[in-house]
mmCIF file of C-alpha atoms in Angstrom:
data_model
loop_
_atom_site.group_PDB
_atom_site.id
_atom_site.type_symbol
_atom_site.label_atom_id
_atom_site.label_comp_id
_atom_site.label_asym_id
_atom_site.label_seq_id
_atom_site.Cartn_x
_atom_site.Cartn_y
_atom_site.Cartn_z
ATOM 1 C CA THR A 1 -36.329 10.181 24.195
ATOM 2 C CA THR A 2 -37.931 8.516 27.213
ATOM 3 C CA SER A 3 -41.208 9.448 28.882
ATOM 4 C CA GLY A 4 -43.509 8.171 31.611
ATOM 5 C CA LYS A 5 -45.781 9.052 34.504
ATOM 6 C CA ARG A 6 -45.047 9.189 38.195
ATOM 7 C CA LEU A 7 -47.031 10.063 41.289
ATOM 8 C CA SER A 8 -46.029 13.200 43.143
ATOM 9 C CA GLU A 9 -45.886 13.322 46.929
ATOM 10 C CA ALA A 10 -49.426 14.694 46.811
ATOM 11 C CA GLY A 11 -50.548 11.631 44.848
ATOM 12 C CA VAL A 12 -51.057 13.608 41.646
ATOM 13 C CA PRO A 13 -49.752 11.905 38.464
ATOM 14 C CA GLU A 14 -47.271 13.926 36.435
ATOM 15 C CA GLU A 15 -45.558 13.416 33.092
ATOM 16 C CA ILE A 16 -41.788 13.087 33.025
ATOM 17 C CA GLU A 17 -39.598 13.082 29.952
ATOM 18 C CA GLY A 18 -35.876 12.742 29.296
ATOM 19 C CA ARG A 19 -34.021 13.448 26.046
ATOM 20 C CA VAL A 20 -30.407 12.755 25.037
ATOM 21 C CA GLU A 21 -28.941 13.586 21.640
ATOM 22 C CA GLN A 22 -25.591 12.392 20.353
ATOM 23 C CA LYS A 23 -23.971 12.821 16.948
ATOM 24 C CA ILE A 24 -21.881 9.903 15.687
ATOM 25 C CA LYS A 25 -19.409 10.420 12.847
ATOM 26 C CA ILE A 26 -18.399 7.379 10.814
ATOM 27 C CA SER A 27 -14.834 7.320 9.493
ATOM 28 C CA SER A 28 -14.144 6.387 5.909
ATOM 29 C CA GLU A 29 -12.800 2.940 5.093
ATOM 30 C CA VAL A 30 -9.502 3.208 3.259
ATOM 31 C CA ILE A 31 -7.900 0.200 1.605
ATOM 32 C CA PHE A 32 -4.213 0.268 0.683
ATOM 33 C CA ALA A 33 -2.883 -2.622 -1.408
ATOM 34 C CA PRO A 34 0.806 -2.989 -2.325
ATOM 35 C CA SER A 35 1.820 -5.608 -4.902
ATOM 36 C CA ILE A 36 4.760 -6.576 -7.117
ATOM 37 C CA VAL A 37 4.669 -7.871 -10.696
ATOM 38 C CA TYR A 38 6.963 -8.678 -13.605
ATOM 39 C CA PHE A 39 4.853 -9.616 -16.633
ATOM 40 C CA VAL A 40 2.081 -7.011 -16.356
ATOM 41 C CA GLY A 41 1.956 -3.260 -15.738
ATOM 42 C CA PRO A 42 3.129 -0.182 -17.639
ATOM 43 C CA PHE A 43 6.841 -1.147 -17.778
ATOM 44 C CA GLN A 44 8.817 -3.721 -19.738
ATOM 45 C CA ASN A 45 10.835 -5.569 -17.101
ATOM 46 C CA THR A 46 14.144 -7.243 -17.911
ATOM 47 C CA GLY A 47 16.301 -10.011 -16.504
ATOM 48 C CA SER A 48 15.586 -13.653 -15.810
ATOM 49 C CA LEU A 49 12.920 -15.305 -13.707
ATOM 50 C CA PRO A 50 13.822 -16.805 -11.373
ATOM 51 C CA PRO A 51 16.496 -14.179 -10.680
ATOM 52 C CA GLN A 52 20.101 -15.325 -11.034
ATOM 53 C CA VAL A 53 23.055 -14.569 -8.761
ATOM 54 C CA GLU A 54 24.984 -11.454 -9.894
ATOM 55 C CA LYS A 55 22.479 -10.706 -12.702
ATOM 56 C CA GLU A 56 19.892 -7.937 -12.364
ATOM 57 C CA THR A 57 16.160 -8.518 -12.740
ATOM 58 C CA THR A 58 13.751 -5.580 -12.708
ATOM 59 C CA TYR A 59 10.334 -5.644 -11.049
ATOM 60 C CA THR A 60 7.304 -3.348 -10.960
ATOM 61 C CA VAL A 61 5.933 -2.240 -7.584
ATOM 62 C CA VAL A 62 2.251 -1.256 -7.599
ATOM 63 C CA TRP A 63 0.597 0.811 -4.863
ATOM 64 C CA THR A 64 -3.205 1.114 -4.984
ATOM 65 C CA ALA A 65 -5.458 3.158 -2.669
ATOM 66 C CA LEU A 66 -9.264 2.955 -2.380
ATOM 67 C CA ASN A 67 -11.550 5.068 -0.218
ATOM 68 C CA SER A 68 -15.223 4.699 0.705
ATOM 69 C CA SER A 69 -17.189 7.617 2.126
ATOM 70 C CA ASN A 70 -15.121 10.649 3.260
ATOM 71 C CA HIS A 71 -12.290 12.575 1.651
ATOM 72 C CA VAL A 72 -8.892 11.788 3.203
ATOM 73 C CA SER A 73 -6.306 14.566 3.192
ATOM 74 C CA ARG A 74 -2.516 14.622 3.667
ATOM 75 C CA GLY A 75 -2.268 11.090 2.296
ATOM 76 C CA LYS A 76 1.235 9.642 2.094
ATOM 77 C CA VAL A 77 2.807 6.221 1.527
ATOM 78 C CA VAL A 78 6.365 5.370 2.624
ATOM 79 C CA SER A 79 8.464 2.252 2.060
ATOM 80 C CA VAL A 80 12.193 1.496 2.292
ATOM 81 C CA LEU A 81 14.221 -0.348 -0.343
ATOM 82 C CA PRO A 82 16.880 -2.840 0.807
ATOM 83 C CA PRO A 83 20.508 -2.004 -0.088
ATOM 84 C CA TYR A 84 20.600 -4.678 -2.825
ATOM 85 C CA VAL A 85 17.632 -3.102 -4.677
ATOM 86 C CA ARG A 86 18.213 -0.287 -7.195
ATOM 87 C CA TRP A 87 15.795 2.593 -7.791
ATOM 88 C CA THR A 88 15.475 2.931 -11.589
ATOM 89 C CA GLY A 89 13.585 6.254 -11.526
ATOM 90 C CA VAL A 90 10.780 4.958 -13.751
ATOM 91 C CA ILE A 91 7.351 6.024 -12.422
ATOM 92 C CA SER A 92 3.754 5.852 -13.666
ATOM 93 C CA PRO A 93 1.521 7.794 -13.992
ATOM 94 C CA ALA A 94 3.595 10.954 -14.323
ATOM 95 C CA THR A 95 0.861 12.916 -12.525
ATOM 96 C CA GLU A 96 1.557 11.125 -9.213
ATOM 97 C CA ASP A 97 4.156 12.614 -6.848
ATOM 98 C CA VAL A 98 6.586 9.743 -6.150
ATOM 99 C CA ILE A 99 10.080 10.554 -4.907
ATOM 100 C CA TYR A 100 13.094 8.538 -3.797
ATOM 101 C CA ASN A 101 15.601 9.550 -1.105
ATOM 102 C CA GLU A 102 19.001 7.996 -1.866
ATOM 103 C CA VAL A 103 20.254 8.514 1.695
ATOM 104 C CA SER A 104 17.330 6.985 3.625
ATOM 105 C CA ARG A 105 16.383 4.694 0.696
ATOM 106 C CA GLU A 106 12.751 5.712 1.244
ATOM 107 C CA VAL A 107 10.230 5.718 -1.575
ATOM 108 C CA VAL A 108 7.508 8.280 -0.795
ATOM 109 C CA TRP A 109 4.191 8.659 -2.610
ATOM 110 C CA ASN A 110 2.654 12.015 -1.713
ATOM 111 C CA VAL A 111 -0.970 11.058 -2.300
ATOM 112 C CA GLY A 112 -2.384 14.368 -1.050
ATOM 113 C CA ARG A 113 -6.183 14.231 -1.105
ATOM 114 C CA LEU A 114 -7.727 10.807 -1.618
ATOM 115 C CA GLU A 115 -11.238 11.482 -2.874
ATOM 116 C CA ALA A 116 -14.270 9.765 -1.351
ATOM 117 C CA GLY A 117 -15.384 6.945 -3.645
ATOM 118 C CA ALA A 118 -11.918 6.257 -5.098
ATOM 119 C CA GLY A 119 -12.036 2.696 -6.402
ATOM 120 C CA ILE A 120 -15.830 2.552 -5.909
ATOM 121 C CA THR A 121 -17.603 5.313 -7.840
ATOM 122 C CA LEU A 122 -14.321 6.842 -9.058
ATOM 123 C CA PRO A 123 -11.199 5.159 -10.475
ATOM 124 C CA PRO A 124 -8.764 3.935 -7.771
ATOM 125 C CA ARG A 125 -5.638 5.981 -7.083
ATOM 126 C CA GLY A 126 -2.372 4.265 -7.866
ATOM 127 C CA ALA A 127 1.352 4.789 -8.193
ATOM 128 C CA VAL A 128 3.709 2.399 -9.964
ATOM 129 C CA PHE A 129 7.506 2.348 -9.972
ATOM 130 C CA GLN A 130 10.266 0.060 -11.164
ATOM 131 C CA VAL A 131 13.219 -1.326 -9.200
ATOM 132 C CA GLY A 132 16.196 -3.528 -10.051
ATOM 133 C CA PHE A 133 17.274 -6.513 -7.951
ATOM 134 C CA LEU A 134 20.861 -7.811 -8.109
ATOM 135 C CA PRO A 135 21.085 -11.031 -6.060
ATOM 136 C CA SER A 136 24.287 -12.012 -4.294
ATOM 137 C CA ILE A 137 25.555 -15.537 -3.668
ATOM 138 C CA SER A 138 24.408 -15.213 -0.032
ATOM 139 C CA GLN A 139 20.801 -14.989 -1.304
ATOM 140 C CA LEU A 140 20.959 -18.258 -3.241
ATOM 141 C CA ASN A 141 17.780 -20.353 -2.750
ATOM 142 C CA GLN A 142 16.185 -17.510 -0.789
ATOM 143 C CA THR A 143 13.138 -15.287 -1.422
ATOM 144 C CA PRO A 144 14.507 -11.791 -0.728
ATOM 145 C CA ILE A 145 12.437 -8.703 0.048
ATOM 146 C CA ILE A 146 12.276 -6.174 -2.796
ATOM 147 C CA ALA A 147 10.424 -3.406 -0.893
ATOM 148 C CA GLY A 148 9.910 -3.222 2.860
ATOM 149 C CA GLU A 149 6.584 -2.756 4.634
ATOM 150 C CA SER A 150 4.705 0.261 3.287
ATOM 151 C CA THR A 151 2.728 2.637 5.493
ATOM 152 C CA PHE A 152 -0.243 4.740 4.370
ATOM 153 C CA THR A 153 -1.108 7.749 6.553
ATOM 154 C CA GLY A 154 -3.692 10.506 6.225
ATOM 155 C CA VAL A 155 -6.528 12.340 7.983
ATOM 156 C CA ASP A 156 -10.278 11.737 7.533
ATOM 157 C CA GLU A 157 -11.660 15.178 6.606
ATOM 158 C CA PHE A 158 -15.134 14.498 8.069
ATOM 159 C CA THR A 159 -14.231 12.938 11.416
ATOM 160 C CA GLY A 160 -10.734 14.381 11.837
ATOM 161 C CA ALA A 161 -9.510 10.892 12.739
ATOM 162 C CA PRO A 162 -6.020 9.807 11.651
ATOM 163 C CA VAL A 163 -5.813 7.043 9.043
ATOM 164 C CA ARG A 164 -2.905 4.599 9.247
ATOM 165 C CA LEU A 165 -2.552 1.355 7.298
ATOM 166 C CA THR A 166 0.414 -0.966 6.865
ATOM 167 C CA GLY A 167 1.061 -3.021 3.734
ATOM 168 C CA LYS A 168 3.160 -6.176 3.756
ATOM 169 C CA ALA A 169 6.752 -6.298 2.560
ATOM 170 C CA LEU A 170 7.067 -7.370 -1.081
ATOM 171 C CA THR A 171 9.325 -10.260 -2.096
ATOM 172 C CA ILE A 172 10.291 -11.929 -5.382
ATOM 173 C CA SER A 173 7.332 -14.261 -4.828
ATOM 174 C CA LEU A 174 4.979 -12.577 -7.313
ATOM 175 C CA ASN A 175 1.666 -13.963 -6.105
ATOM 176 C CA THR A 176 -0.336 -11.104 -7.652
ATOM 177 C CA ASP A 177 1.148 -11.504 -11.143
ATOM 178 C CA PRO A 178 -1.232 -13.569 -13.341
ATOM 179 C CA SER A 179 1.710 -15.198 -15.157
ATOM 180 C CA TYR A 180 3.619 -16.077 -11.988
ATOM 181 C CA ASN A 181 5.057 -19.551 -11.552
ATOM 182 C CA PHE A 182 6.075 -20.710 -8.058
ATOM 183 C CA THR A 183 9.519 -21.707 -9.403
ATOM 184 C CA TYR A 184 10.296 -17.975 -9.896
ATOM 185 C CA GLY A 185 10.295 -17.323 -6.155
ATOM 186 C CA LYS A 186 13.865 -18.306 -5.245
ATOM 187 C CA VAL A 187 17.259 -17.011 -6.375
ATOM 188 C CA ILE A 188 19.221 -19.481 -8.513
ATOM 189 C CA GLU A 189 22.787 -19.725 -9.756
ATOM 190 C CA ALA A 190 23.510 -18.396 -13.221
ATOM 191 C CA PRO A 191 24.154 -21.221 -15.690
ATOM 192 C CA ARG A 192 27.843 -21.760 -16.413
ATOM 193 C CA ALA A 193 29.119 -20.903 -19.855
ATOM 194 C CA GLN A 194 29.945 -23.958 -21.969
#
């Protein structure tokens, strides 16, 4: 609101006032964090670390979603598994809707509604699944990708704004695993039988 006085053409002072009102809607802040682990999580992983050529090692992929102030609807996460990674079908928790398409090799987490306060005043939402990695000789001394970039999409229910976040591709370099050793991050040759 602005106000003031001005002189009319007749020299008489008069009050003037202007008023503008605008409503600003603040979108919720969503955080999506993908990670990969071996030693921790709900599954018992198998195989050697570092992974060995022609021998399978299983890993646990963890997707976590947090949300600040507004409910987010139609939430979904999508990632693609490389051809050398096997979907084991093991998922946790069973209440989360995680599916795998064998043709497109897409893993899809149908999050649905992500409640306001998830990970702040409420527990975070998460989906966990297990995959198997069978290295080939061409991947020797490399750090292969286990799951491609993951994309979170949804709609902020208060502002109507689309929500889109991209998580990094996950490799055998398990930086988020508390028991990780940097020597586990490259494929090695299997020891020869004596």
